[in-house]
Short mmCIF file of C-alpha atoms in Angstrom, two decimals:
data_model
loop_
_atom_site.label_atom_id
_atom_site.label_comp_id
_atom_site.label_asym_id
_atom_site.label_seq_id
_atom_site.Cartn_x
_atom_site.Cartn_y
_atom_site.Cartn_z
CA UNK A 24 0.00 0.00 0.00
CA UNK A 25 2.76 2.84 0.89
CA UNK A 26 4.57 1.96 -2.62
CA UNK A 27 1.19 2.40 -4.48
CA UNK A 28 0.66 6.07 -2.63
CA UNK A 29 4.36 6.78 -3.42
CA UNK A 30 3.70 5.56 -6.88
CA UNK A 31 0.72 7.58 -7.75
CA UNK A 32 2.71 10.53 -6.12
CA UNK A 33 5.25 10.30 -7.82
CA UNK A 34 4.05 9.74 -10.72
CA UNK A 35 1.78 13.09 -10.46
CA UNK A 36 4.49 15.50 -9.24
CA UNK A 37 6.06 14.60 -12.86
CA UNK A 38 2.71 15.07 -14.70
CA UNK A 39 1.62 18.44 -12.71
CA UNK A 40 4.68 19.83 -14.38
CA UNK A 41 3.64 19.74 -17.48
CA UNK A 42 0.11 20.40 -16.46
CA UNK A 43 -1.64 17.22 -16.34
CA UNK A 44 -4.55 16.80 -13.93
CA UNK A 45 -3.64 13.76 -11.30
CA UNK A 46 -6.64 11.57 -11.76
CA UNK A 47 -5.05 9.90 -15.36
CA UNK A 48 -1.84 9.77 -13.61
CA UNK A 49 -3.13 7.78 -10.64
CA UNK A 50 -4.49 5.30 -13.11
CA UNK A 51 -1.33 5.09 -14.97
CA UNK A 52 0.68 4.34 -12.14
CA UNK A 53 -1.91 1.72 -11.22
CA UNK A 54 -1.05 0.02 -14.89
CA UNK A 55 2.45 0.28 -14.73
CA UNK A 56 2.80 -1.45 -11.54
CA UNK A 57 -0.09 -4.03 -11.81
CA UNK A 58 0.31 -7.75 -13.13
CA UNK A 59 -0.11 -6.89 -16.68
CA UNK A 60 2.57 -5.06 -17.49
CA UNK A 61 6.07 -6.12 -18.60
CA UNK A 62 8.47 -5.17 -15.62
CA UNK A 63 8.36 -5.04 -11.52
CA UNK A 64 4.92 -5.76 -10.11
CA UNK A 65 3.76 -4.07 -7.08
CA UNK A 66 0.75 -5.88 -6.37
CA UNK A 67 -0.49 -9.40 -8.35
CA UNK A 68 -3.69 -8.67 -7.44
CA UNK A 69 -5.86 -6.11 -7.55
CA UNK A 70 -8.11 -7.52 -5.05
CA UNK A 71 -5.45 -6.71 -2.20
CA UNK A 72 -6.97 -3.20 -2.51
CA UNK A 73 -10.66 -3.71 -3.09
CA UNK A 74 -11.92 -2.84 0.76
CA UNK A 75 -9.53 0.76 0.70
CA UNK A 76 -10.41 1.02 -2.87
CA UNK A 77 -14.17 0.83 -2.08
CA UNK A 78 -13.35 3.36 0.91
CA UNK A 79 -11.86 5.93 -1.83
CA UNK A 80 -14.98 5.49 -3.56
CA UNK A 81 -17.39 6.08 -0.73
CA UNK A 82 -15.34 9.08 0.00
CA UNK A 83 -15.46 10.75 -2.89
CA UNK A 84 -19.31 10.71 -3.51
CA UNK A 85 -18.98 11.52 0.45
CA UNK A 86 -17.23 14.63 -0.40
CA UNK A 87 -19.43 15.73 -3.31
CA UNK A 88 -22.48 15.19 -0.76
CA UNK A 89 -20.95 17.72 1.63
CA UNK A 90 -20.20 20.38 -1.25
CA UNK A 91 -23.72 20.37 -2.73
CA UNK A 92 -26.70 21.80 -1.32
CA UNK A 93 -30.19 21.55 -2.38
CA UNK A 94 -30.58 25.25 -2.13
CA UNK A 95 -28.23 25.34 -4.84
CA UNK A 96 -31.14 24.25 -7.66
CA UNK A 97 -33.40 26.90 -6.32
CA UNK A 98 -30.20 29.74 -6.67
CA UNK A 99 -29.61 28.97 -10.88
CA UNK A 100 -33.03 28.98 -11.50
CA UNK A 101 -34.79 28.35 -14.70
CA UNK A 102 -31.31 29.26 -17.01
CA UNK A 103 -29.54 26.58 -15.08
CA UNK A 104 -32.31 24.03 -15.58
CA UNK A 105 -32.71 24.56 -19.04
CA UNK A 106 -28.58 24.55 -19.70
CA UNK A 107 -27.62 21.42 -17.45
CA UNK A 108 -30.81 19.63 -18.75
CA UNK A 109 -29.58 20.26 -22.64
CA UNK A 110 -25.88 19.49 -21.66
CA UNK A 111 -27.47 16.01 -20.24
CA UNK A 112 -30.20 15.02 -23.29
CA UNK A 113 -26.79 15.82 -25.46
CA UNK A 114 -24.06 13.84 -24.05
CA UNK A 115 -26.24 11.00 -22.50
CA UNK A 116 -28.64 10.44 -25.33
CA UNK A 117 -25.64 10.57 -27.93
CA UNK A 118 -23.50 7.76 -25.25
CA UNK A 119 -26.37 5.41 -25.15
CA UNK A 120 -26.75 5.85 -28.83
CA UNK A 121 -23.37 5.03 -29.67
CA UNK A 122 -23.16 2.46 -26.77
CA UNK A 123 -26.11 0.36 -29.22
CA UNK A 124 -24.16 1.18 -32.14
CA UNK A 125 -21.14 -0.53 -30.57
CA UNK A 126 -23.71 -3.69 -30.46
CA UNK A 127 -22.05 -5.03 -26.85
CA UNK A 128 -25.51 -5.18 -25.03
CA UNK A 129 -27.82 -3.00 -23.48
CA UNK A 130 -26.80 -3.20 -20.14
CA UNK A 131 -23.54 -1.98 -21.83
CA UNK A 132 -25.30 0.28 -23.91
CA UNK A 133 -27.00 1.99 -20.55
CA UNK A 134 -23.58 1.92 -18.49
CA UNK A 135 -21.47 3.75 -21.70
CA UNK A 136 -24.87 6.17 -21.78
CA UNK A 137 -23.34 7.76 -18.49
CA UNK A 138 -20.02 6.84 -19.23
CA UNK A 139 -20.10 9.22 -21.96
CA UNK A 140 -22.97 11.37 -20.43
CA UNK A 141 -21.54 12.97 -17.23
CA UNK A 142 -18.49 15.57 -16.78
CA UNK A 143 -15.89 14.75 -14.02
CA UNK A 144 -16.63 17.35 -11.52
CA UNK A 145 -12.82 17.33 -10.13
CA UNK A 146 -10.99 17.82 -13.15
CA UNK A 147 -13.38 20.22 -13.72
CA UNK A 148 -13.18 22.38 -10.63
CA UNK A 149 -9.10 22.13 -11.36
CA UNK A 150 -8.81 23.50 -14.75
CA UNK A 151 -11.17 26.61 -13.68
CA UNK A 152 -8.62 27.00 -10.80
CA UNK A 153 -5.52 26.48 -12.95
CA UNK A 154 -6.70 28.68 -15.64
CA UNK A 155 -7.75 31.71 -12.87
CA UNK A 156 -11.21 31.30 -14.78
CA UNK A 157 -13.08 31.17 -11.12
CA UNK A 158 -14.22 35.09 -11.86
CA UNK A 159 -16.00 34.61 -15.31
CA UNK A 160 -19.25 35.21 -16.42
CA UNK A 161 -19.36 31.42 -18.39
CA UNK A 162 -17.87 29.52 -14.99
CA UNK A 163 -21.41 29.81 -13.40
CA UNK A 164 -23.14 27.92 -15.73
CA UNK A 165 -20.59 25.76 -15.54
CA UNK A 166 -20.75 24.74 -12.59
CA UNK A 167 -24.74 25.03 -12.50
CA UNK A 168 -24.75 22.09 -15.15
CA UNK A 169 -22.09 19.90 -12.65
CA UNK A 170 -24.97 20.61 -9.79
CA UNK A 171 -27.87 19.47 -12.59
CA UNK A 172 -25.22 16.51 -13.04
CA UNK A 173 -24.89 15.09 -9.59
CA UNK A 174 -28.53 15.09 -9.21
CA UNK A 175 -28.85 13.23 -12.37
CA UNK A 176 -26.09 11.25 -11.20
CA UNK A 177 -27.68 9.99 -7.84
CA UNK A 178 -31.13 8.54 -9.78
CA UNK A 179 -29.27 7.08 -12.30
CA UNK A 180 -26.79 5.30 -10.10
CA UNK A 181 -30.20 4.04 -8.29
CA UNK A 182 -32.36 2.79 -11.24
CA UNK A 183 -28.89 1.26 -12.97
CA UNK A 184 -28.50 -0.41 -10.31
CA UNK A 185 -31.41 -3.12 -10.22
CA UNK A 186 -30.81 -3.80 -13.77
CA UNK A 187 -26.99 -4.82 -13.02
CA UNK A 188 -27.55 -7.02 -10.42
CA UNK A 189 -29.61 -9.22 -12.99
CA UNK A 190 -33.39 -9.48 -12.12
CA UNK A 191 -35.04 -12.45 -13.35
CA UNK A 192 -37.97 -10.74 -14.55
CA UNK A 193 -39.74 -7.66 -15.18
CA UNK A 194 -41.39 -7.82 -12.01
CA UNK A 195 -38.42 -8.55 -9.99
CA UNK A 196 -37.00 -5.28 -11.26
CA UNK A 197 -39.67 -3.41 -10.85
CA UNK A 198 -39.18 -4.58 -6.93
CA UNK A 199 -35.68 -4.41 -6.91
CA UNK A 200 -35.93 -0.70 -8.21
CA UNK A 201 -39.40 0.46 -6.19
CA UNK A 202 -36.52 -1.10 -2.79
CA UNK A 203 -33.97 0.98 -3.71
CA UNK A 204 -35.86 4.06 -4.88
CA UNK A 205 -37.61 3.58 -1.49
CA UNK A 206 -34.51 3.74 0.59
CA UNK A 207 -33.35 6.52 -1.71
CA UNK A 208 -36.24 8.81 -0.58
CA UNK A 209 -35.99 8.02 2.75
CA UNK A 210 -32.21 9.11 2.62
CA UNK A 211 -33.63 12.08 0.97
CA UNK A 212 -36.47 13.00 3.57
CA UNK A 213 -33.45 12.58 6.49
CA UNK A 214 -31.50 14.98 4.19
CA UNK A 215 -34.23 17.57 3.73
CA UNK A 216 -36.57 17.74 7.13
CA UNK A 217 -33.52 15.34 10.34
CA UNK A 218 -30.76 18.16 9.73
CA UNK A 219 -31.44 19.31 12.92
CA UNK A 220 -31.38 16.40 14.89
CA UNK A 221 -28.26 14.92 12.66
CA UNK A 222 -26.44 18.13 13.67
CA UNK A 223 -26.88 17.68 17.12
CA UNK A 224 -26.01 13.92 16.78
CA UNK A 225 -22.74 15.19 14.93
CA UNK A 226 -21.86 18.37 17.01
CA UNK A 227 -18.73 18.23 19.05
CA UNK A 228 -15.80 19.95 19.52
CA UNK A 229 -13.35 17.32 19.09
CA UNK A 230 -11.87 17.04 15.63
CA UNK A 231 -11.27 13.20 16.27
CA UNK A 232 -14.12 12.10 17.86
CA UNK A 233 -15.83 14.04 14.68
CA UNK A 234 -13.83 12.20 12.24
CA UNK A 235 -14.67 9.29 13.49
CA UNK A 236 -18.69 9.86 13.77
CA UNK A 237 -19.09 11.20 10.27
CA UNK A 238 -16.48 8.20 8.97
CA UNK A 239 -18.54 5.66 10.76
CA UNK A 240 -21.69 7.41 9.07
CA UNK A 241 -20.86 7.32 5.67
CA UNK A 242 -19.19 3.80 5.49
CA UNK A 243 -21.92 2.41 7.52
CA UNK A 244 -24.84 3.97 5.27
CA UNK A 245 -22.71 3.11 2.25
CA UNK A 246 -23.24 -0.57 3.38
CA UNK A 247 -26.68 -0.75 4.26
CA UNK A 248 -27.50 0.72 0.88
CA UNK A 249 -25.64 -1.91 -0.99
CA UNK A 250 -28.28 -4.22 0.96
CA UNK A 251 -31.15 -2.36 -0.54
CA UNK A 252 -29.96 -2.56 -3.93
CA UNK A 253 -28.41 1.58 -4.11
CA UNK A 254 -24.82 1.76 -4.59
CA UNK A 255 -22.32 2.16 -1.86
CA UNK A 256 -21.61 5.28 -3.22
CA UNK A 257 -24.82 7.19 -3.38
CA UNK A 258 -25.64 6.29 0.11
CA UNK A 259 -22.24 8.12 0.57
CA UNK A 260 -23.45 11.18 -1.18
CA UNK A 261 -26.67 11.25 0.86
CA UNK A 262 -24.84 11.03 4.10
CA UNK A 263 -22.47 13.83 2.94
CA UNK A 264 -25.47 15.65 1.83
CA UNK A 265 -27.34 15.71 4.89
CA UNK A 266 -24.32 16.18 7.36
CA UNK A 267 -22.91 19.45 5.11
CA UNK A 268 -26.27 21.60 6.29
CA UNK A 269 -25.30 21.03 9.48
CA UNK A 270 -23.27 23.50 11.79
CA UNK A 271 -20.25 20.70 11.51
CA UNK A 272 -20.50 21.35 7.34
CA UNK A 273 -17.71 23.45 6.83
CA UNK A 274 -15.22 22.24 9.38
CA UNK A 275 -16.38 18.21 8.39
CA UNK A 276 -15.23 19.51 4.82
CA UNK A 277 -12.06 20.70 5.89
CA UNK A 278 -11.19 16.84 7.82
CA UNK A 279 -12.54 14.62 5.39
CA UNK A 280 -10.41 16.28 2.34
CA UNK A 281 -7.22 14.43 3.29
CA UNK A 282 -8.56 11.28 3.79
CA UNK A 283 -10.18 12.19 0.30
CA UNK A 284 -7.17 12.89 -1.34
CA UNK A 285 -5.43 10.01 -0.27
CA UNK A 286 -7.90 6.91 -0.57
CA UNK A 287 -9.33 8.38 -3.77
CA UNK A 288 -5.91 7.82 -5.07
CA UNK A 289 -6.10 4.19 -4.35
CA UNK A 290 -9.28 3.94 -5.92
CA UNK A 291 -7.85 5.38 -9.07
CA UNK A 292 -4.52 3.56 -8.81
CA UNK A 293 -6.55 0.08 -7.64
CA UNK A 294 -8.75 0.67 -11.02
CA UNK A 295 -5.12 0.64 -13.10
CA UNK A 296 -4.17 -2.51 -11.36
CA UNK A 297 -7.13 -4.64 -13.24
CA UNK A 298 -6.43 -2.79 -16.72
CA UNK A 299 -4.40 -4.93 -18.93
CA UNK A 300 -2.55 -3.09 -21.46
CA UNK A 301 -2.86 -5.38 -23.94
CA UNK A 302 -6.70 -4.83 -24.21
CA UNK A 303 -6.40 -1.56 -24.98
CA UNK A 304 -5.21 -2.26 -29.00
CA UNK A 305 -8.89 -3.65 -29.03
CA UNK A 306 -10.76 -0.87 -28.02
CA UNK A 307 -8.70 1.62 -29.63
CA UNK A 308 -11.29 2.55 -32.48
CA UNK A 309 -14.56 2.62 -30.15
CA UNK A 310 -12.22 4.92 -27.67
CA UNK A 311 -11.35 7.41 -30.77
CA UNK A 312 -14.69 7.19 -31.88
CA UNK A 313 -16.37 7.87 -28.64
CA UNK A 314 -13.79 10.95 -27.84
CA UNK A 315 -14.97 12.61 -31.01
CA UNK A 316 -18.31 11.87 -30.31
CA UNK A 317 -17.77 13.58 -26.86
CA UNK A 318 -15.80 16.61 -28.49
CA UNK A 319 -18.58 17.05 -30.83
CA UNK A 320 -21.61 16.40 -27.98
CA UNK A 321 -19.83 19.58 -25.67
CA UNK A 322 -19.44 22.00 -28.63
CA UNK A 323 -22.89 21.23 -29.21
CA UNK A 324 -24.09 21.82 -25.33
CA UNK A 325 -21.73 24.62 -25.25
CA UNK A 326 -23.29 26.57 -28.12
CA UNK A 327 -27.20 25.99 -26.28
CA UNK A 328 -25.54 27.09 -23.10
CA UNK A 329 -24.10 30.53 -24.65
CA UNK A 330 -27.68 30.83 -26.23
CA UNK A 331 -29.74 30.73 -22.82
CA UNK A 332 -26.57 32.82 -21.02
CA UNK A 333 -26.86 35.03 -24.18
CA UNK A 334 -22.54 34.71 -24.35
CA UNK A 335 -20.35 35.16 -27.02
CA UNK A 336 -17.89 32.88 -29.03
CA UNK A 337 -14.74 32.38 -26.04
CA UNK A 338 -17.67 31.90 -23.43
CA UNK A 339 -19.04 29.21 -25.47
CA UNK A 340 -15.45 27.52 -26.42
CA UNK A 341 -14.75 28.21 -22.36
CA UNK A 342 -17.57 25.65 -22.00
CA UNK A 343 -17.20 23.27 -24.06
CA UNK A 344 -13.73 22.74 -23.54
CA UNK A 345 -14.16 22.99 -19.91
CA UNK A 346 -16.85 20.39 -19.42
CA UNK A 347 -15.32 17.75 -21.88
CA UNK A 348 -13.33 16.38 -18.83
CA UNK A 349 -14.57 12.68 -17.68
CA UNK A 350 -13.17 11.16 -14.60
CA UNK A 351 -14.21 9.54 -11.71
CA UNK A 352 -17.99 8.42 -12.33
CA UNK A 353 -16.94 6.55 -15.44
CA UNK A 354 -14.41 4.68 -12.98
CA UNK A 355 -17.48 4.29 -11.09
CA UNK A 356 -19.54 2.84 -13.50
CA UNK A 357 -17.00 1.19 -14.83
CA UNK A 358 -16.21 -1.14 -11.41
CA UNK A 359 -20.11 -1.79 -11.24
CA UNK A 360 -20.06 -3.06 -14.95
CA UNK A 361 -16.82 -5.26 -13.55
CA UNK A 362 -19.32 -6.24 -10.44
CA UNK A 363 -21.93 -7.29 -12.71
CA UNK A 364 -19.99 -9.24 -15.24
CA UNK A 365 -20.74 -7.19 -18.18
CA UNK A 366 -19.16 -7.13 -21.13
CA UNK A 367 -15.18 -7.43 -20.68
CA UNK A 368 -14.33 -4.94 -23.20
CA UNK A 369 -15.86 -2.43 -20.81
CA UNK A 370 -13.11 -1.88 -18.49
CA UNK A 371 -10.16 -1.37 -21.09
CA UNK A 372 -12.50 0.89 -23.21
CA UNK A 373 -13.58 3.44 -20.06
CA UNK A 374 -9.87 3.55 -19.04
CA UNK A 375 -8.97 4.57 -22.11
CA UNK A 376 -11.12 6.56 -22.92
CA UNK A 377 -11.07 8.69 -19.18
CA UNK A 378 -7.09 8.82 -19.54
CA UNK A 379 -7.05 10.15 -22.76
CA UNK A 380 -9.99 13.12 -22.32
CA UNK A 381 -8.66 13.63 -18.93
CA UNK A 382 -5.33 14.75 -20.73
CA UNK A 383 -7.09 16.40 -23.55
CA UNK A 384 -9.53 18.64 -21.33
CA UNK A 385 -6.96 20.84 -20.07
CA UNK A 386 -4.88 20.92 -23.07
CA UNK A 387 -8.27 21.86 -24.98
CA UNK A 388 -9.31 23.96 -22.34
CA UNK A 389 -6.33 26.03 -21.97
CA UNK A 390 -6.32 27.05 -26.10
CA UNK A 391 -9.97 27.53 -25.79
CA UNK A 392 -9.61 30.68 -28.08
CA UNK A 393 -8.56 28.44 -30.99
CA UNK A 394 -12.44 27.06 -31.36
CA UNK A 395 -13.61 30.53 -30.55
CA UNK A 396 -12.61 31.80 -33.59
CA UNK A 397 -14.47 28.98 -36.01
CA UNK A 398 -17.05 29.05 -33.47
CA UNK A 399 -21.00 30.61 -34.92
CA UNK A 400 -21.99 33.94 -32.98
CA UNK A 401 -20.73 37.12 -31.57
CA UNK A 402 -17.22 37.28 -31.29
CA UNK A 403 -15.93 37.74 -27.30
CA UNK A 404 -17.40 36.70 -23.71
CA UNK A 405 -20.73 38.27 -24.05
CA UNK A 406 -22.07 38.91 -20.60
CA UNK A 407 -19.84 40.99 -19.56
CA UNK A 408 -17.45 39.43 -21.53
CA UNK A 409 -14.70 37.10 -20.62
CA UNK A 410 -11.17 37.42 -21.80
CA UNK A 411 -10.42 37.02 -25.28
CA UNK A 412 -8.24 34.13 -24.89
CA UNK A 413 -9.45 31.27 -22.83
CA UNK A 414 -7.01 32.17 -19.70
CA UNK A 415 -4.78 29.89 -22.37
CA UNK A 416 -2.01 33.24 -22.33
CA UNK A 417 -0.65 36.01 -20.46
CA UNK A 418 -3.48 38.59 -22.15
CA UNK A 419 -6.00 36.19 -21.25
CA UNK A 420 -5.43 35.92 -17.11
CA UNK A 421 -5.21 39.68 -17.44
CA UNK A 422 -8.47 40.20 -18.86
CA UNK A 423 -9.84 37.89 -16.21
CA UNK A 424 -8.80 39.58 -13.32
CA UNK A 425 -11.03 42.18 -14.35
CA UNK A 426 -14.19 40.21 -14.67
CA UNK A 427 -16.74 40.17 -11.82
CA UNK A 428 -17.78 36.87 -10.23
CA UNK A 429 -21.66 36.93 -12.24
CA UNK A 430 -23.51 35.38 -8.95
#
């Protein structure tokens, strides 16, 4: 375990030099170092790090509960609605399209539907950071369509589940979804109206006796709704979401984003371990082809966005570049599909396919400018206007610094 974390480490120091977000790096360390590549193996099975993997996991949908709020639909209104439910009908009607086109299933064809369909809210949130883009008028909507997203996220997750685990019959799903969709609202209910008394459950003023309680909470929940048929995952994200409206939100934030960090790394390393390399040749077409179909997909969203936003050309290549990012729910999906015993071409295809947009997106994102300019519409931000290049030069962060935060 301490050479896999000093693995992925290192192997991320050399890639943030050159600018590359850590999440394909922490998978490419996991494929160097696994038991199908040529050279030293660190572990010869993957399975040695399934129960810290599955903690990385649970953590991260943990953490995603804690940053969202469900005050945050009613703040982006109808604009953010309209733009995050285009961005979705887009990108996950076009992946489950081309996951029947690829003719591997339809279980397959609904897993590559949000595969495809759904950004990767941490490489996101980096690139904005990186590229000082935090202050423009297009990062809003941006991140309104990563809220509309997670909520998508969370119901898919549930009703994909059922169908995964193999029902028998129509009526067994039906059951199998109506039990998880059940313990779903209930989550929801405790989320919305037992703040209050969570709060006080949670409240003290010791930092480790509150790492443990909100630890025990989400691992604990994240277990029971396996049993009811809702991933691990989302039970994690409810827990999160409940316990960050609580007066512990902020500082719970602050102490789980270590543990974060480092166990989300072994989830992303762990995922490397069980790709084999020599899979990848197989899948390379369907990978291409998907990455242009995903290229095309965010141009596409990004041009409806700038329409509702009313934003010019480098707002709508800001976007589009910035949203074609896809990350950690694919490696989600993509270990259920493993779970399940899908279709084995699954695994290699998603891994390629998330390490090669995951190095695009801020490559793309940072020479944003260069699609602005063959881009339809009025030339600049629009809204105010954000800078002329993309944050991808000097001129660019300039102009930025300039813009106020449209909230």
């Amino acid at each position: 375990m301490g050479g896999a974390f000093l693995a992925a480490a290192v192997l991320a120091r050399l890639g943030g030099r050159i600018g590359l977000p850590t999440i394909p790096l922490f998978i490419l360390a996991g494929i160097l170092l696994g038991p199908h590549t040529p050279g030293y193996t660190l572990l010869s099975n993957p399975h040695d790090l399934e129960m810290l993997s599955a903690l990385g996991l649970v953590l991260l949908l943990f953490y995603l509960g804690l940053e969202f709020h469900l005050d945050d639909l009613k703040t982006g209104g109808r604009k953010m609605a309209i733009a995050g439910g285009t961005y979705l009908v887009l990108n996950v009607g076009a992946g489950l399209g081309f996951g029947f086109a690829l003719g591997w299933g339809t279980s397959e064809a609904l897993v590559l539907a949000g595969v495809l369909g759904i950004s990767s809210s941490a490489i996101v949130t980096k690139i904005l950071v990186d590229l000082k883009r935090i202050g423009n008028p297009e990062t809003r909507p941006i991140l309104g369509i990563i809220v509309v997203e997670d909520v998508f996220l969370a119901l898919y997750l549930a009703a994909l589940q059922p169908i995964l685990s193999g029902a028998d019959s129509l009526s067994a799903m039906l059951v199998d979804g109506g039990k998880a969709f059940g313990f779903l609202l209930l989550l929801a209910l405790a989320a919305r109206f037992g703040t209050r008394i969570i709060g006080k459950l949670m409240n003290t003023k010791d930092d480790e006796l509150l790492v443990i309680s909100f630890l025990g909470a989400a691992v604990f929940v994240a277990g029971i709704s396996e049993m009811f048929g809702v991933a691990d995952a989302i039970g994690a994200f409810m827990v999160g979401l409940m316990l960050g409206s609580t007066a512990s939100g902020e500082r719970i934030l602050k102490l789980v984003h270590p543990l974060r960090d480092a166990f989300g790394a072994i989830f992303f390393f762990a995922f490397g371990l069980s790709i084999d390399p020599g899979d990848l040749p197989s899948v390379f077409w369907p990978v291409v082809a998907a990455v242009v179909v995903t290229l095309a997909m965010n141009v596409a969203a990004g041009l409806a966005a700038s329409r509702v936003y009313d934003f010019g050309t480098q707002a709508t290549a800001n976007i589009a570049t910035t949203l074609v990012a896809r990350g950690e729910f694919a490696l989600i999906l993509a270990t259920m599909a493993a779970a399940a015993g899908l279709d084995k071409r699954l695994s290699p295809f998603i891994a390629g396919y998330v390490l090669l947009l995951a190095v695009l997106a801020p490559l793309a994102a940072g020479r944003s400018h260069w699609l602005a300019r063959i881009l339809p519409g009025p030339r600049g931000g629009g809204d105010g206007g954000s800078d002329g290049h993309g944050g991808g030069g000097k001129d660019g962060d300039k102009d930025q610094k300039q813009v106020p935060v449209s909230v």
